[in-house]
Amino acid sequence: MVMGKLLGSVELRTAYEDVKSRIESAAARRGRRASDVVCVAVTKTATPDQIRQLIEMGHQDLGENRVQQLTQRVAVIDEFLARRRQLAGAVPRGTGDVPDKVRWHMIGHLQRNKVRQVAPLVQLIHSVDSLRLAEELDALGGKMDRTFDILLQINCSGEAGKFGVASPATIPLAEQIDSMMNLRLRGLMTMAPYSQNPEDSRPTFARAAEIFKDLLSDKIGGPHCNILSMGMSGDFEVAVEEGANLLRVGRAIFGDVPSDE
Ligand SMILES: *Cc1c(COP(=O)(O)O)cnc(C)c1O
């Protein structure tokens, strides 16, 4: 990972290819197919140019953790895609595999008063961590005549001050959410405590995978409940080894902005 700077276009491609090949190797170590693992590119340190370049490389899944940044970036990228579509009308088809649309993921803490702003923009909300937030989303879905896909964020490291449902509360809350008409429970999301050593994340990820297995064996969520979102720049290979099928990777793709800037 290149720290302290954002990557230019050639470096961006190299970093992206590197992340993809590391995902492939980690999947292979567990006899899994890399195509079963989706990488969400977390754009919170990225420039709009970098996001556009990544899309032009065929990448479709993008994530943000802040509401304001999410709404701004959705608008910028929508405009970019609309312009591309106009151009595509003027030139012959079949050049490259640039997607027509992207999928946005809300990965950060969501306040109930921001639900209305966020839910209609995203494919998946990773960070549902309370009954009250779930109820708010369900009510909005009812008003809009829509179903929202969500993950339950769990805190299985027991770390204080972290968002997420405590492990013992996960299954009961999952059952409550499963009974809501306008929500579709797609699975679980977790974050490991910060550490320089990726191996430190393994127990947290293994615990999340166990709870995920319990969900599946209890048939909570039904056939759509099939997503385990875990692993970031520092620990995504360990996450894949422990069963993650959705990763959230920012700095390893885009580089890093010094925090004092
Ligand atoms: C920022 C963020 C990530 C990505 O972190 P990197 O270390 O840049 O890969 C993943 N998940 C959440 C919830 C985040 O806020």
Coordinates of C-alpha atoms and ligand atoms in Angstrom, one line a residue:
M1 CA 0.0 0.0 0.0
V2 CA 1.3 3.4 -0.9
M3 CA 0.8 5.7 2.0
G4 CA 0.7 9.4 2.0
K5 CA -0.3 9.9 -1.6
L6 CA -3.1 9.4 -4.0
L7 CA -2.3 7.2 -7.0
G8 CA -2.2 8.4 -10.6
S9 CA -3.9 6.6 -13.4
V10 CA -1.1 4.1 -14.3
E11 CA -0.5 3.4 -10.6
L12 CA -4.3 3.1 -10.0
R13 CA -4.5 0.4 -12.6
T14 CA -1.6 -1.5 -11.1
A15 CA -2.9 -1.2 -7.5
Y16 CA -6.4 -2.3 -8.6
E17 CA -4.9 -5.3 -10.5
D18 CA -2.8 -6.1 -7.5
V19 CA -5.8 -6.1 -5.1
K20 CA -7.7 -8.4 -7.6
S21 CA -4.9 -10.9 -7.8
R22 CA -4.5 -11.0 -4.0
I23 CA -8.2 -11.7 -3.7
E24 CA -7.8 -14.5 -6.3
S25 CA -4.9 -16.1 -4.4
A26 CA -6.7 -15.8 -1.0
A27 CA -9.8 -17.4 -2.6
A28 CA -7.8 -20.2 -4.2
R29 CA -6.2 -21.0 -0.8
R30 CA -9.7 -21.9 0.4
G31 CA -10.8 -23.6 -2.8
R32 CA -13.2 -20.7 -3.5
R33 CA -13.7 -19.0 -6.8
A34 CA -12.6 -15.4 -7.0
S35 CA -15.7 -14.6 -9.0
D36 CA -17.8 -15.3 -5.8
V37 CA -16.0 -12.4 -4.0
V38 CA -17.1 -8.9 -4.8
C39 CA -14.8 -6.0 -4.0
V40 CA -16.5 -2.7 -3.1
A41 CA -14.1 0.2 -3.9
V42 CA -14.4 2.6 -1.0
T43 CA -14.0 6.0 -2.5
K44 CA -13.7 8.2 0.6
T45 CA -10.1 9.1 -0.2
A46 CA -10.5 9.0 -4.0
T47 CA -10.7 11.9 -6.4
P48 CA -13.6 12.0 -8.9
D49 CA -11.0 11.3 -11.6
Q50 CA -9.8 8.2 -10.0
I51 CA -13.4 7.0 -9.6
R52 CA -14.1 7.6 -13.3
Q53 CA -10.9 5.7 -14.2
L54 CA -11.9 2.8 -12.1
I55 CA -15.3 2.6 -13.7
E56 CA -13.6 2.7 -17.1
M57 CA -11.6 -0.4 -16.1
G58 CA -15.0 -2.1 -15.7
H59 CA -15.5 -1.7 -12.0
Q60 CA -19.1 -1.4 -10.8
D61 CA -19.3 -1.5 -7.0
L62 CA -18.5 1.7 -5.0
G63 CA -18.8 2.5 -1.4
E64 CA -19.0 5.6 0.8
N65 CA -19.3 5.9 4.6
R66 CA -20.6 9.5 4.8
V67 CA -23.9 10.7 3.7
Q68 CA -22.9 14.1 2.3
Q69 CA -20.0 12.6 0.3
L70 CA -22.2 9.8 -0.9
T71 CA -24.9 12.1 -2.3
Q72 CA -22.3 14.3 -4.0
R73 CA -20.4 11.5 -5.6
V74 CA -23.6 9.7 -6.8
A75 CA -24.5 13.0 -8.6
V76 CA -21.0 13.4 -10.1
I77 CA -20.8 9.8 -11.3
D78 CA -24.4 9.8 -12.6
E79 CA -23.5 12.8 -14.8
F80 CA -20.3 11.0 -16.0
L81 CA -22.3 7.9 -16.9
A82 CA -25.0 9.9 -18.7
R83 CA -22.3 11.7 -20.8
R84 CA -20.7 8.3 -21.6
R85 CA -24.1 7.0 -22.8
Q86 CA -24.6 10.0 -25.1
L87 CA -21.1 9.4 -26.5
A88 CA -21.8 5.7 -26.9
G89 CA -24.7 6.6 -29.2
A90 CA -22.2 8.3 -31.5
V91 CA -19.5 5.7 -31.7
P92 CA -19.7 2.0 -32.5
R93 CA -20.5 -0.4 -29.7
G94 CA -18.3 -3.1 -28.4
T95 CA -15.3 -1.0 -27.3
G96 CA -14.3 -2.1 -23.9
D97 CA -16.5 -3.2 -21.0
V98 CA -17.4 0.0 -19.3
P99 CA -20.5 -0.6 -17.2
D100 CA -23.7 1.5 -17.9
K101 CA -24.4 1.9 -14.2
V102 CA -22.7 1.5 -10.9
R103 CA -23.8 0.1 -7.6
W104 CA -23.4 2.3 -4.6
H105 CA -23.0 0.8 -1.1
M106 CA -23.6 2.8 2.1
I107 CA -21.0 1.3 4.5
G108 CA -20.8 3.9 7.3
H109 CA -22.9 4.6 10.3
L110 CA -26.4 5.8 9.3
Q111 CA -28.5 8.1 11.4
R112 CA -32.2 7.7 11.3
N113 CA -32.8 11.2 10.0
K114 CA -30.6 10.5 7.0
V115 CA -32.4 7.4 5.9
R116 CA -34.6 9.2 3.4
Q117 CA -31.5 10.8 1.7
V118 CA -29.5 7.6 1.5
A119 CA -31.7 4.6 0.9
P120 CA -33.0 5.5 -2.6
L121 CA -29.4 6.0 -3.8
V122 CA -27.8 2.8 -2.9
Q123 CA -27.9 -0.9 -3.8
L124 CA -27.1 -2.1 -0.3
I125 CA -26.9 -0.6 3.2
H126 CA -24.1 -2.4 5.1
S127 CA -24.6 -0.7 8.4
V128 CA -28.0 -1.4 9.9
D129 CA -27.2 -1.7 13.6
S130 CA -30.4 -1.2 15.5
L131 CA -34.1 -2.1 15.5
R132 CA -35.1 1.6 15.3
L133 CA -33.0 2.2 12.2
A134 CA -34.4 -0.9 10.6
E135 CA -38.0 0.3 11.4
E136 CA -37.3 3.7 9.9
L137 CA -36.0 2.0 6.7
D138 CA -39.0 -0.3 6.6
A139 CA -41.4 2.6 7.0
L140 CA -39.7 4.5 4.1
G141 CA -39.8 1.4 1.9
G142 CA -43.6 1.3 2.6
K143 CA -44.1 4.9 1.6
M144 CA -42.0 4.6 -1.5
D145 CA -43.3 1.1 -2.4
R146 CA -39.8 -0.2 -2.5
T147 CA -37.8 -3.0 -0.8
F148 CA -34.4 -2.1 0.6
D149 CA -31.5 -4.6 0.8
I150 CA -29.6 -4.4 4.0
L151 CA -26.9 -6.0 6.0
L152 CA -26.9 -6.2 9.8
Q153 CA -23.6 -4.7 11.1
I154 CA -22.3 -6.8 14.0
N155 CA -19.7 -6.0 16.5
C156 CA -18.2 -9.4 17.3
S157 CA -14.9 -8.1 18.7
G158 CA -16.7 -6.7 21.7
E159 CA -14.8 -3.5 21.2
A160 CA -16.4 -0.6 23.1
G161 CA -17.3 2.5 21.1
K162 CA -17.7 0.6 17.8
F163 CA -21.0 0.6 15.9
G164 CA -22.7 -2.8 15.5
V165 CA -25.0 -5.2 17.2
A166 CA -23.4 -7.3 20.0
S167 CA -23.1 -11.0 18.9
P168 CA -25.8 -12.4 21.2
A169 CA -28.3 -9.9 19.9
T170 CA -27.7 -10.6 16.3
I171 CA -30.0 -13.6 15.7
P172 CA -33.0 -12.1 17.5
L173 CA -32.6 -8.8 15.6
A174 CA -32.2 -10.6 12.3
E175 CA -35.5 -12.4 12.9
Q176 CA -37.3 -9.1 13.6
I177 CA -35.9 -7.6 10.4
D178 CA -36.8 -10.7 8.5
S179 CA -40.4 -10.1 9.4
M180 CA -40.4 -6.5 7.9
M181 CA -42.2 -6.2 4.7
N182 CA -40.0 -3.7 3.0
L183 CA -36.6 -4.8 4.0
R184 CA -34.6 -7.7 2.6
L185 CA -32.0 -9.0 5.0
R186 CA -29.0 -9.9 2.7
G187 CA -26.5 -10.9 5.4
L188 CA -24.0 -9.5 7.9
M189 CA -21.2 -6.9 8.0
T190 CA -18.4 -6.6 10.5
M191 CA -15.2 -4.6 11.1
A192 CA -12.2 -5.9 12.9
P193 CA -10.4 -3.7 15.5
Y194 CA -7.7 -1.6 14.0
S195 CA -4.3 -3.3 13.9
Q196 CA -1.1 -3.3 11.7
N197 CA -1.2 -7.1 11.7
P198 CA -3.9 -8.7 9.4
E199 CA -3.8 -11.9 11.5
D200 CA -5.3 -9.9 14.4
S201 CA -8.5 -9.7 12.4
R202 CA -8.9 -13.4 12.0
P203 CA -10.7 -14.2 15.2
T204 CA -13.3 -11.4 14.6
F205 CA -13.9 -12.6 11.0
A206 CA -14.1 -16.2 12.1
R207 CA -16.7 -15.3 14.7
A208 CA -18.7 -13.3 12.2
A209 CA -18.6 -16.3 9.8
E210 CA -20.0 -18.5 12.5
I211 CA -22.9 -16.2 13.2
F212 CA -23.5 -16.0 9.5
K213 CA -23.6 -19.8 9.4
D214 CA -26.2 -19.8 12.2
L215 CA -28.3 -17.3 10.3
L216 CA -28.3 -19.6 7.3
S217 CA -28.9 -22.8 9.2
D218 CA -31.9 -21.1 11.0
K219 CA -33.1 -20.1 7.5
I220 CA -33.4 -16.5 8.6
G221 CA -33.6 -14.2 5.6
G222 CA -34.3 -17.0 3.1
P223 CA -32.4 -17.6 -0.1
H224 CA -31.5 -13.9 -0.5
C225 CA -29.5 -13.9 2.7
N226 CA -26.1 -14.7 1.2
I227 CA -23.7 -11.8 1.9
L228 CA -20.9 -11.6 4.4
S229 CA -19.2 -8.2 4.2
M230 CA -15.8 -8.0 5.9
G231 CA -12.2 -7.1 5.1
M232 CA -10.6 -3.7 4.3
S233 CA -7.2 -2.7 2.8
G234 CA -5.3 -4.1 5.7
D235 CA -7.0 -7.4 6.1
F236 CA -9.1 -8.4 3.1
E237 CA -7.1 -11.5 2.3
V238 CA -7.7 -12.9 5.8
A239 CA -11.4 -11.9 5.4
V240 CA -11.6 -14.0 2.1
E241 CA -9.9 -16.9 3.9
E242 CA -12.6 -16.7 6.6
G243 CA -15.5 -16.7 4.2
A244 CA -16.1 -13.0 3.2
N245 CA -17.8 -12.6 -0.2
L246 CA -18.0 -8.8 -0.1
L247 CA -14.9 -6.7 0.7
R248 CA -14.7 -3.0 1.3
V249 CA -11.3 -1.8 0.0
G250 CA -10.3 1.9 -0.1
R251 CA -6.6 2.9 0.4
A252 CA -5.2 -0.3 -1.2
I253 CA -6.8 0.8 -4.5
F254 CA -6.7 4.6 -4.4
G255 CA -3.7 5.3 -2.2
D256 CA -3.9 7.4 0.9
V257 CA -4.3 11.1 1.8
P258 CA -2.2 12.1 4.8
S259 CA -4.6 12.7 7.6
D260 CA -3.1 16.2 8.3
E261 CA -4.0 17.5 4.9
Ligands
LIG1 C1 -13.1 3.5 5.1 C2 -13.8 2.2 5.3 C3 -13.4 1.0 4.6 C4 -12.2 1.0 3.7 O1 -11.0 1.2 4.5 P1 -9.6 1.1 3.8 O2 -8.7 0.9 5.0 O3 -9.3 2.4 3.1 O4 -9.6 0.0 2.9 C5 -14.1 -0.1 4.8 N1 -15.2 -0.1 5.6 C6 -15.7 1.0 6.2 C7 -16.9 0.8 7.1 C8 -15.0 2.2 6.1 O5 -15.4 3.3 6.7

